[in-house]
């Protein structure tokens, strides 16, 4: 198993890997309907979410800021309301997030690498008590571009993500997270259905 001296280096995706994005969508809509009854119709606006998707090649993200602006809702106000709501109590973390972060840090570095708009991704992180002092890297490009931009191509790195990342450098070990139980066709990399399985997967790969 990697030790502290070997500088274990693990990058973790946010959405549907550490953060329960689908639950957040549901609970966020409910709060918005409660806070802004004159501006926000739950049935209508939840269906309109896809109108605010922004595409980057094969990837896309939901532009929450554009949606709120379209409704005339003040961004600073709604961000603060969400950030200080009951959603910040840890319910949006998958089981095992804190334990995983602690395990990695005993052996090296844990970082979050997430795709999407800066403000919205940072808001999600702020709702996760276990992630508040973890380094967060937010990108608007394919994650493979980030890894290929790193100058060190010799150190072993692990990347855990629910989405397949192609064209990774040879020093990157990809682990696919399937915490929502969707059908996944194995393609030569490890697939985990619980965060608690990541330490064993890393130890096996590094052996």
Coordinates of C-alpha atoms in Angstrom, one line a residue:
X1 CA 0.0 0.0 0.0
X2 CA 1.3 3.5 -0.8
X3 CA 2.8 5.2 2.3
X4 CA 3.1 8.9 3.1
X5 CA 6.6 9.0 1.8
X6 CA 5.4 7.8 -1.7
X7 CA 3.2 10.8 -1.9
X8 CA -0.1 9.3 -2.9
X9 CA -1.8 11.7 -5.3
X10 CA -5.5 11.3 -5.8
X11 CA -7.9 13.5 -7.8
X12 CA -11.6 13.2 -7.1
X13 CA -14.5 14.3 -9.2
X14 CA -17.3 16.2 -7.4
X15 CA -20.6 15.6 -9.1
X16 CA -22.0 12.0 -8.5
X17 CA -18.6 11.0 -7.1
X18 CA -18.5 12.9 -3.8
X19 CA -21.5 15.1 -4.1
X20 CA -25.1 13.9 -4.5
X21 CA -26.0 16.1 -7.5
X22 CA -29.4 14.6 -8.2
X23 CA -30.5 15.0 -4.6
X24 CA -29.2 18.6 -4.7
X25 CA -31.2 19.4 -7.7
X26 CA -34.4 18.1 -6.1
X27 CA -33.8 19.9 -2.7
X28 CA -32.6 23.1 -4.4
X29 CA -35.8 23.3 -6.5
X30 CA -37.9 22.9 -3.3
X31 CA -36.1 25.6 -1.5
X32 CA -36.3 28.0 -4.4
X33 CA -40.1 27.5 -4.7
X34 CA -40.3 28.2 -1.0
X35 CA -38.1 31.3 -1.0
X36 CA -39.4 32.9 -4.3
X37 CA -43.0 31.9 -4.7
X38 CA -43.8 34.8 -6.9
X39 CA -40.9 34.1 -9.3
X40 CA -40.3 30.4 -9.2
X41 CA -42.8 27.8 -10.3
X42 CA -41.4 24.4 -9.3
X43 CA -43.1 22.4 -12.0
X44 CA -42.2 24.8 -14.8
X45 CA -38.7 25.8 -13.8
X46 CA -37.4 22.2 -13.1
X47 CA -38.5 21.3 -16.6
X48 CA -36.7 24.4 -18.0
X49 CA -33.3 23.4 -16.5
X50 CA -32.1 21.9 -19.8
X51 CA -32.6 25.3 -21.5
X52 CA -29.7 26.5 -19.5
X53 CA -27.2 23.7 -20.4
X54 CA -23.9 25.0 -21.8
X55 CA -21.9 22.6 -24.0
X56 CA -18.1 22.2 -24.2
X57 CA -17.6 19.5 -26.8
X58 CA -19.2 16.3 -25.5
X59 CA -19.5 17.8 -22.0
X60 CA -22.2 20.1 -20.7
X61 CA -23.0 21.9 -17.5
X62 CA -26.1 23.6 -16.1
X63 CA -25.7 27.3 -15.9
X64 CA -27.6 28.0 -12.7
X65 CA -26.6 31.6 -12.7
X66 CA -28.1 32.3 -16.1
X67 CA -31.3 30.6 -15.0
X68 CA -31.6 32.7 -11.9
X69 CA -30.8 35.9 -13.8
X70 CA -33.5 35.0 -16.3
X71 CA -36.0 34.8 -13.4
X72 CA -34.8 38.1 -11.9
X73 CA -33.4 36.4 -8.8
X74 CA -30.4 38.1 -7.2
X75 CA -27.4 35.8 -7.5
X76 CA -25.6 37.0 -4.3
X77 CA -28.8 36.5 -2.3
X78 CA -29.7 33.1 -3.6
X79 CA -26.1 31.8 -3.3
X80 CA -26.0 32.9 0.3
X81 CA -29.4 31.4 1.0
X82 CA -28.3 28.0 -0.3
X83 CA -24.9 28.2 1.3
X84 CA -26.4 28.8 4.8
X85 CA -29.4 26.5 4.4
X86 CA -29.9 23.0 5.9
X87 CA -28.3 21.6 2.7
X88 CA -24.9 22.4 4.3
X89 CA -25.3 19.8 7.0
X90 CA -23.5 17.0 5.1
X91 CA -26.6 15.3 3.6
X92 CA -25.3 16.0 0.1
X93 CA -22.1 14.0 0.6
X94 CA -22.1 10.3 -0.3
X95 CA -21.4 8.0 2.5
X96 CA -17.7 7.6 3.2
X97 CA -16.4 11.0 1.9
X98 CA -14.8 12.1 5.2
X99 CA -13.2 8.7 5.7
X100 CA -11.8 8.7 2.2
X101 CA -10.3 12.2 2.4
X102 CA -8.7 11.3 5.7
X103 CA -7.3 8.0 4.3
X104 CA -5.7 9.8 1.3
X105 CA -4.3 12.6 3.5
X106 CA -2.6 10.1 5.7
X107 CA -0.7 9.0 2.6
X108 CA -0.5 12.1 0.4
X109 CA -2.7 14.6 -1.3
X110 CA -6.4 14.7 -2.1
X111 CA -7.7 17.2 -4.7
X112 CA -11.0 17.8 -6.3
X113 CA -11.0 18.2 -10.0
X114 CA -14.5 19.3 -11.2
X115 CA -16.0 20.4 -14.5
X116 CA -18.4 23.4 -14.6
X117 CA -18.8 27.1 -13.8
X118 CA -16.6 28.4 -10.9
X119 CA -19.3 29.9 -8.8
X120 CA -21.7 27.0 -8.9
X121 CA -19.1 24.3 -8.4
X122 CA -17.7 26.3 -5.4
X123 CA -21.2 26.5 -4.0
X124 CA -21.6 22.7 -4.1
X125 CA -18.2 22.2 -2.4
X126 CA -19.3 24.7 0.4
X127 CA -22.2 22.4 1.2
X128 CA -19.9 19.5 2.0
X129 CA -18.3 19.8 5.5
X130 CA -15.8 17.1 4.6
X131 CA -14.4 19.1 1.7
X132 CA -14.0 22.6 3.1
X133 CA -10.2 22.5 3.3
X134 CA -9.6 20.4 0.3
X135 CA -7.9 21.9 -2.8
X136 CA -10.5 22.4 -5.6
X137 CA -9.6 22.7 -9.2
X138 CA -12.4 23.8 -11.5
X139 CA -12.1 23.4 -15.2
X140 CA -14.2 24.2 -18.2
X141 CA -12.4 21.7 -20.4
X142 CA -12.0 18.0 -20.7
X143 CA -10.2 16.7 -17.7
X144 CA -7.7 14.9 -19.9
X145 CA -6.4 18.3 -21.0
X146 CA -5.7 19.2 -17.4
X147 CA -3.6 16.0 -16.9
X148 CA -1.8 16.3 -20.2
X149 CA -0.9 19.9 -19.2
X150 CA 1.0 18.7 -16.1
X151 CA 4.8 18.7 -16.6
X152 CA 5.4 15.7 -14.4
X153 CA 4.4 12.6 -16.4
X154 CA 6.2 10.1 -14.2
X155 CA 4.5 10.3 -10.8
X156 CA 1.6 7.9 -10.3
X157 CA -1.8 9.7 -10.0
X158 CA -5.3 8.3 -9.4
X159 CA -8.4 10.0 -10.9
X160 CA -11.8 8.9 -9.6
X161 CA -14.8 10.1 -11.7
X162 CA -18.2 8.9 -12.6
X163 CA -17.7 9.8 -16.3
X164 CA -15.2 8.1 -18.5
X165 CA -12.1 10.2 -19.2
X166 CA -10.2 9.3 -22.3
X167 CA -6.7 10.2 -23.6
X168 CA -5.2 10.2 -20.1
X169 CA -1.4 10.1 -19.8
X170 CA 0.1 6.7 -18.9
X171 CA 0.8 7.7 -15.3
X172 CA -2.9 8.3 -14.6
X173 CA -4.8 5.4 -13.0
X174 CA -8.5 5.9 -13.8
X175 CA -11.2 4.6 -11.4
X176 CA -14.8 4.9 -12.4
X177 CA -17.3 5.7 -9.6
X178 CA -20.8 4.2 -10.0
X179 CA -22.5 5.3 -6.8
X180 CA -25.9 5.6 -8.4
X181 CA -26.0 2.0 -9.6
X182 CA -26.3 2.7 -13.3
X183 CA -25.3 0.1 -15.9
X184 CA -21.6 0.3 -16.6
X185 CA -19.7 -1.6 -19.2
X186 CA -16.3 -2.4 -17.8
X187 CA -13.5 -1.4 -20.2
X188 CA -10.3 -2.2 -18.5
X189 CA -10.3 0.0 -15.5
X190 CA -11.7 -0.5 -12.0
X191 CA -15.3 0.4 -11.2
X192 CA -16.4 1.0 -7.6
X193 CA -19.9 1.3 -6.2
X194 CA -18.8 2.6 -2.8
X195 CA -16.2 5.2 -1.8
X196 CA -15.0 2.8 0.8
X197 CA -13.7 0.5 -1.9
X198 CA -11.2 3.2 -3.3
X199 CA -8.4 2.4 -0.8
X200 CA -8.4 -1.2 -1.7
X201 CA -8.5 -0.4 -5.4
X202 CA -5.6 2.0 -5.1
X203 CA -3.6 -0.6 -3.1
X204 CA -4.3 -3.3 -5.7
X205 CA -3.3 -1.0 -8.6
X206 CA -0.1 0.1 -6.8
X207 CA 0.9 -3.4 -5.8

